Amino acid sequence: MELLRLFVPFFPFVASSIVRFQSFQNSNKHEFGLDDEGSKHCLVLRFNATLINLNLKEPLAIESVDFTSDRVKLVGFCSARNEMEKHSQVQASWRVGKQRKTLKFVFREKRMKRSTAHAEEIRWTLGKVEFTDKFKGRSVRFASGKNESATVNAPLNQKFICRDSINLTLHHVRYKDIVVQLVPVANQMEVQPITASFGLGNNVFICERTRRRTLRESFRSKMTIFSGILLGIGSVGMIVGYSFWKQMPTAEEKGKAMAADERRRECYENLE
C-alpha cells in the first residue's frame, strides 16, 4: 500500500503521456508517426525496414517490416516546443508467431560540426536504434553503437530526405549483429522527428549519398549531351566534307578537261 502511494503522483504524468501522443499510419502516403494533442503530426517518418539477422539462416534471416501495416503498433513521444535539448522517440511492435519484436528509434538534438567549416550547428540526429526480440519470457536486445546511426541527421528545422537505402548495424555482446536497413518507399525516404508540428521543417535536407549519386548522374547526363553534340558536329563535318569532295573533279576528269582545253587552243591557232 505504501508503495502504491509513492507511485500515485506519477499516474497523471503517465496517463497524459499516453493520451497526449497518438500514433498514425497512412498507407496511401506511406507515412507513419505520432500526433500531438492538437491532432497535428509531430513526428513523421516514411520508410520501410528490412531486418537481416546474422544469427539465423535464410529465409528466416531476412524480414521486411511495413510500419503502416495494421499488424504494427506504434507508441512514443514528441519533443516539446520549450524543451532545452529536444528529443523524441517512436517504437514499433509486431508479432511473428509467438515472438514479439520491437524496433525503437530515438532522435536527439545535438551540436555537430559542419563538414565545410569549423563552426557548429544544431541538428537533430538518429541517436540510437534498438531491436528487441521476446520469446517465451526471454528477451534479447540489440542496439546501435556510438555514432552508428548518426548518418541520419539534418539541421534542426529541416526534413531528412534520402533516395538510397541506409544500413544500421545493431550489436549484442553474445550474438552476431543484426542489420537494420532503412528502405525508401516510392523511391523516397523522409524523416522529420523534431519540428513537424511547429510550422517548421518545410525545408529539406538531401542525404549525402543521394547528393553524390545525383551529381554523378547529372555529370553523366551532361557528358552524354556533350558527346552527342560532338558527334553531331562531327557528322555535319563529314557530310560537308563528303559533299565538297564529291564536287571536286577527279584526276581523270582534270586530264580530260586539260586535253579539251588543249584541243580548243590548237583549233583557235589553226584558224588564225
Short mmCIF file of C-alpha atoms in Angstrom, two decimals:
data_model
loop_
_atom_site.label_atom_id
_atom_site.label_comp_id
_atom_site.label_asym_id
_atom_site.label_seq_id
_atom_site.Cartn_x
_atom_site.Cartn_y
_atom_site.Cartn_z
CA MET A 1 0.00 0.00 0.00
CA GLU A 2 2.84 2.34 0.86
CA LEU A 3 4.48 1.56 -2.48
CA LEU A 4 1.23 2.40 -4.28
CA ARG A 5 1.11 5.80 -2.57
CA LEU A 6 4.60 6.56 -3.86
CA PHE A 7 3.52 5.95 -7.45
CA VAL A 8 0.17 7.81 -7.24
CA PRO A 9 1.72 11.24 -8.04
CA PHE A 10 3.18 9.83 -11.25
CA PHE A 11 -0.10 8.35 -12.58
CA PRO A 12 -1.34 11.64 -14.12
CA PHE A 13 2.00 12.10 -15.88
CA VAL A 14 1.90 8.57 -17.29
CA ALA A 15 -1.73 8.93 -18.34
CA SER A 16 -1.13 12.30 -20.03
CA SER A 17 1.85 10.85 -21.87
CA ILE A 18 -0.31 8.04 -23.20
CA VAL A 19 -3.19 10.31 -24.18
CA ARG A 20 -1.16 13.21 -25.49
CA PHE A 21 0.58 11.45 -28.35
CA GLN A 22 -1.40 9.23 -30.67
CA SER A 23 0.08 7.15 -33.45
CA PHE A 24 -0.96 7.46 -37.09
CA GLN A 25 -0.37 5.17 -40.06
CA ASN A 26 -1.18 6.35 -43.59
CA SER A 27 -0.68 3.59 -46.14
CA ASN A 28 -1.66 5.87 -49.04
CA LYS A 29 1.13 8.36 -48.32
CA HIS A 30 3.40 5.62 -46.88
CA GLU A 31 3.76 7.74 -43.71
CA PHE A 32 3.66 6.83 -40.03
CA GLY A 33 4.46 8.57 -36.78
CA LEU A 34 2.86 10.48 -33.92
CA ASP A 35 0.23 13.20 -33.49
CA ASP A 36 0.22 15.72 -30.66
CA GLU A 37 -2.82 16.70 -28.59
CA GLY A 38 -3.94 19.06 -31.37
CA SER A 39 -4.02 16.16 -33.85
CA LYS A 40 -1.05 17.64 -35.68
CA HIS A 41 1.76 15.44 -36.88
CA CYS A 42 4.70 15.98 -34.52
CA LEU A 43 6.85 13.09 -35.75
CA VAL A 44 6.62 11.97 -39.37
CA LEU A 45 8.54 9.08 -40.90
CA ARG A 46 8.38 7.49 -44.32
CA PHE A 47 10.34 4.30 -44.90
CA ASN A 48 10.17 0.54 -44.54
CA ALA A 49 12.73 -1.63 -42.78
CA THR A 50 14.46 -4.86 -43.68
CA LEU A 51 15.94 -6.80 -40.77
CA ILE A 52 18.88 -9.09 -41.53
CA ASN A 53 19.59 -11.39 -38.58
CA LEU A 54 23.07 -12.86 -38.96
CA ASN A 55 22.26 -15.43 -36.26
CA LEU A 56 19.72 -17.19 -38.49
CA LYS A 57 19.81 -18.92 -41.85
CA GLU A 58 17.77 -17.94 -44.87
CA PRO A 59 14.88 -17.45 -45.34
CA LEU A 60 14.35 -16.78 -41.61
CA ALA A 61 17.29 -14.37 -41.53
CA ILE A 62 15.53 -11.67 -43.56
CA GLU A 63 12.32 -9.94 -42.50
CA SER A 64 10.60 -6.92 -44.05
CA VAL A 65 8.58 -4.51 -41.92
CA ASP A 66 5.92 -2.14 -43.24
CA PHE A 67 5.29 0.39 -40.48
CA THR A 68 1.93 1.43 -41.98
CA SER A 69 0.56 -2.11 -41.60
CA ASP A 70 -2.22 -2.79 -39.10
CA ARG A 71 -0.13 -5.54 -37.52
CA VAL A 72 2.42 -2.95 -36.39
CA LYS A 73 1.62 -0.98 -33.22
CA LEU A 74 3.27 2.39 -32.58
CA VAL A 75 3.93 4.24 -29.32
CA GLY A 76 6.24 7.11 -28.44
CA PHE A 77 6.51 10.79 -27.69
CA CYS A 78 7.49 14.03 -29.42
CA SER A 79 9.78 16.80 -28.27
CA ALA A 80 8.19 19.83 -26.62
CA ARG A 81 8.49 23.30 -28.13
CA ASN A 82 10.15 24.71 -24.99
CA GLU A 83 12.40 21.71 -24.41
CA MET A 84 16.03 22.77 -23.98
CA GLU A 85 17.51 19.72 -25.69
CA LYS A 86 14.81 18.29 -27.88
CA HIS A 87 14.42 14.56 -28.24
CA SER A 88 11.69 12.23 -29.38
CA GLN A 89 11.23 8.54 -29.99
CA VAL A 90 8.89 6.08 -31.66
CA GLN A 91 8.64 2.37 -31.02
CA ALA A 92 7.11 -0.17 -33.41
CA SER A 93 5.98 -3.59 -32.17
CA TRP A 94 4.62 -6.62 -34.03
CA ARG A 95 4.24 -10.36 -33.58
CA VAL A 96 5.59 -13.23 -35.62
CA GLY A 97 4.04 -16.40 -34.24
CA LYS A 98 4.87 -16.45 -30.53
CA GLN A 99 7.64 -13.90 -30.92
CA ARG A 100 7.11 -10.26 -30.08
CA LYS A 101 9.51 -7.94 -31.89
CA THR A 102 10.16 -4.28 -31.15
CA LEU A 103 12.14 -1.70 -33.10
CA LYS A 104 12.79 1.65 -31.41
CA PHE A 105 14.14 4.86 -32.95
CA VAL A 106 15.48 7.58 -30.64
CA PHE A 107 16.08 11.09 -32.02
CA ARG A 108 18.06 13.77 -30.18
CA GLU A 109 19.17 17.35 -30.65
CA LYS A 110 22.93 17.62 -30.99
CA ARG A 111 25.59 20.19 -31.77
CA MET A 112 27.61 18.99 -34.74
CA LYS A 113 30.48 20.44 -36.73
CA ARG A 114 29.79 21.43 -40.29
CA SER A 115 31.72 19.46 -42.87
CA THR A 116 32.76 22.63 -44.72
CA ALA A 117 33.55 24.83 -41.72
CA HIS A 118 34.81 24.72 -38.16
CA ALA A 119 31.59 26.23 -36.82
CA GLU A 120 28.97 24.11 -35.07
CA GLU A 121 25.27 23.96 -35.82
CA ILE A 122 22.30 22.48 -34.01
CA ARG A 123 20.98 19.40 -35.75
CA TRP A 124 18.71 16.51 -34.91
CA THR A 125 20.20 13.06 -35.24
CA LEU A 126 19.07 9.47 -35.02
CA GLY A 127 20.84 8.86 -31.73
CA LYS A 128 20.00 5.21 -31.17
CA VAL A 129 18.23 2.26 -32.75
CA GLU A 130 17.21 -0.74 -30.65
CA PHE A 131 15.72 -4.08 -31.64
CA THR A 132 14.22 -6.41 -29.03
CA ASP A 133 13.10 -9.99 -29.62
CA LYS A 134 10.92 -11.58 -26.93
CA PHE A 135 10.07 -15.28 -26.91
CA LYS A 136 8.65 -17.35 -24.04
CA GLY A 137 9.55 -14.76 -21.43
CA ARG A 138 13.11 -14.39 -22.71
CA SER A 139 14.23 -11.09 -24.18
CA VAL A 140 17.27 -10.26 -26.31
CA ARG A 141 18.09 -6.64 -27.13
CA PHE A 142 20.38 -5.37 -29.90
CA ALA A 143 21.47 -1.72 -30.02
CA SER A 144 23.35 0.53 -32.41
CA GLY A 145 26.86 1.55 -31.40
CA LYS A 146 28.05 5.06 -30.67
CA ASN A 147 27.52 7.28 -33.73
CA GLU A 148 26.41 4.18 -35.68
CA SER A 149 23.07 5.74 -36.59
CA ALA A 150 24.30 9.35 -36.70
CA THR A 151 24.40 9.24 -40.51
CA VAL A 152 20.69 10.04 -40.35
CA ASN A 153 20.71 13.71 -39.33
CA ALA A 154 19.69 17.14 -40.57
CA PRO A 155 19.56 20.77 -39.39
CA LEU A 156 17.01 21.10 -36.60
CA ASN A 157 14.25 22.65 -38.71
CA GLN A 158 14.73 20.54 -41.82
CA LYS A 159 13.35 17.28 -43.10
CA PHE A 160 15.80 14.49 -43.94
CA ILE A 161 15.23 13.06 -47.43
CA CYS A 162 17.10 10.16 -48.98
CA ARG A 163 16.51 8.10 -52.11
CA ASP A 164 19.00 5.41 -51.12
CA SER A 165 18.80 2.66 -48.51
CA ILE A 166 20.70 3.16 -45.26
CA ASN A 167 22.18 0.26 -43.29
CA LEU A 168 22.43 0.40 -39.49
CA THR A 169 24.26 -2.33 -37.58
CA LEU A 170 22.95 -3.37 -34.15
CA HIS A 171 25.17 -5.25 -31.70
CA HIS A 172 24.88 -7.69 -28.81
CA VAL A 173 27.69 -8.90 -26.54
CA ARG A 174 26.91 -12.60 -27.12
CA TYR A 175 25.19 -12.79 -30.51
CA LYS A 176 26.03 -11.86 -34.05
CA ASP A 177 24.90 -8.50 -35.38
CA ILE A 178 21.53 -7.58 -36.79
CA VAL A 179 21.46 -5.19 -39.74
CA VAL A 180 18.50 -2.81 -39.96
CA GLN A 181 18.15 -1.48 -43.48
CA LEU A 182 16.00 1.64 -43.85
CA VAL A 183 14.38 1.37 -47.27
CA PRO A 184 12.82 4.28 -49.22
CA VAL A 185 9.13 3.91 -50.10
CA ALA A 186 8.01 5.08 -53.54
CA ASN A 187 11.64 5.99 -54.22
CA GLN A 188 11.93 8.33 -51.22
CA MET A 189 12.73 8.18 -47.51
CA GLU A 190 11.58 11.02 -45.25
CA VAL A 191 12.43 11.63 -41.59
CA GLN A 192 11.09 14.61 -39.64
CA PRO A 193 11.21 13.78 -35.93
CA ILE A 194 11.58 17.13 -34.16
CA THR A 195 9.77 20.17 -35.56
CA ALA A 196 6.97 18.68 -37.63
CA SER A 197 4.16 20.40 -35.67
CA PHE A 198 5.91 23.76 -35.15
CA GLY A 199 5.23 25.05 -38.66
CA LEU A 200 8.87 24.38 -39.45
CA GLY A 201 10.65 21.67 -41.33
CA ASN A 202 9.40 22.77 -44.73
CA ASN A 203 12.97 22.92 -45.99
CA VAL A 204 14.54 19.64 -46.94
CA PHE A 205 17.99 18.19 -46.38
CA ILE A 206 19.14 15.69 -49.01
CA CYS A 207 21.32 12.91 -47.62
CA GLU A 208 24.95 12.83 -48.73
CA ARG A 209 24.68 9.52 -50.57
CA THR A 210 21.79 10.74 -52.71
CA ARG A 211 23.52 14.07 -53.36
CA ARG A 212 26.63 12.29 -54.60
CA ARG A 213 24.63 9.92 -56.78
CA THR A 214 22.61 12.81 -58.20
CA LEU A 215 25.81 14.69 -59.02
CA ARG A 216 27.25 11.61 -60.74
CA GLU A 217 24.08 11.10 -62.75
CA SER A 218 23.98 14.79 -63.65
CA PHE A 219 27.63 14.66 -64.74
CA ARG A 220 26.96 11.56 -66.83
CA SER A 221 23.93 13.22 -68.38
CA LYS A 222 25.93 16.33 -69.24
CA MET A 223 28.73 14.19 -70.68
CA THR A 224 26.17 12.30 -72.76
CA ILE A 225 24.76 15.57 -74.09
CA PHE A 226 28.28 16.90 -74.76
CA SER A 227 29.22 13.67 -76.55
CA GLY A 228 26.04 13.93 -78.59
CA ILE A 229 26.90 17.49 -79.56
CA LEU A 230 30.42 16.46 -80.58
CA LEU A 231 29.03 13.53 -82.54
CA GLY A 232 26.55 15.84 -84.25
CA ILE A 233 29.27 18.34 -85.15
CA GLY A 234 31.46 15.52 -86.44
CA SER A 235 28.61 14.12 -88.52
CA VAL A 236 27.86 17.52 -90.05
CA GLY A 237 31.57 17.98 -90.79
CA MET A 238 31.70 14.60 -92.51
CA ILE A 239 28.64 15.42 -94.61
CA VAL A 240 30.05 18.80 -95.64
CA GLY A 241 33.45 17.28 -96.39
CA TYR A 242 31.89 14.49 -98.43
CA SER A 243 29.79 16.97 -100.41
CA PHE A 244 32.86 19.12 -101.08
CA TRP A 245 34.82 16.03 -102.10
CA LYS A 246 32.08 14.94 -104.48
CA GLN A 247 32.11 18.35 -106.15
CA MET A 248 35.87 18.28 -106.70
CA PRO A 249 36.92 16.82 -110.09
CA THR A 250 38.95 13.63 -110.11
CA ALA A 251 42.41 13.33 -111.70
CA GLU A 252 40.88 11.69 -114.79
CA GLU A 253 38.34 14.47 -115.13
CA LYS A 254 41.11 17.03 -114.73
CA GLY A 255 43.10 15.29 -117.51
CA LYS A 256 40.13 15.26 -119.85
CA ALA A 257 39.45 18.91 -119.14
CA MET A 258 43.08 19.82 -119.83
CA ALA A 259 43.05 17.82 -123.10
CA ALA A 260 39.87 19.56 -124.20
CA ASP A 261 41.39 22.94 -123.41
CA GLU A 262 44.49 21.99 -125.43
CA ARG A 263 42.38 20.97 -128.45
CA ARG A 264 40.40 24.20 -128.28
CA ARG A 265 43.64 26.17 -128.15
CA GLU A 266 45.01 24.32 -131.21
CA CYS A 267 41.78 24.96 -133.09
CA TYR A 268 42.00 28.68 -132.40
CA GLU A 269 45.65 28.70 -133.56
CA ASN A 270 44.78 26.93 -136.88
CA LEU A 271 42.01 29.42 -137.53
CA GLU A 272 44.47 32.23 -137.19
#
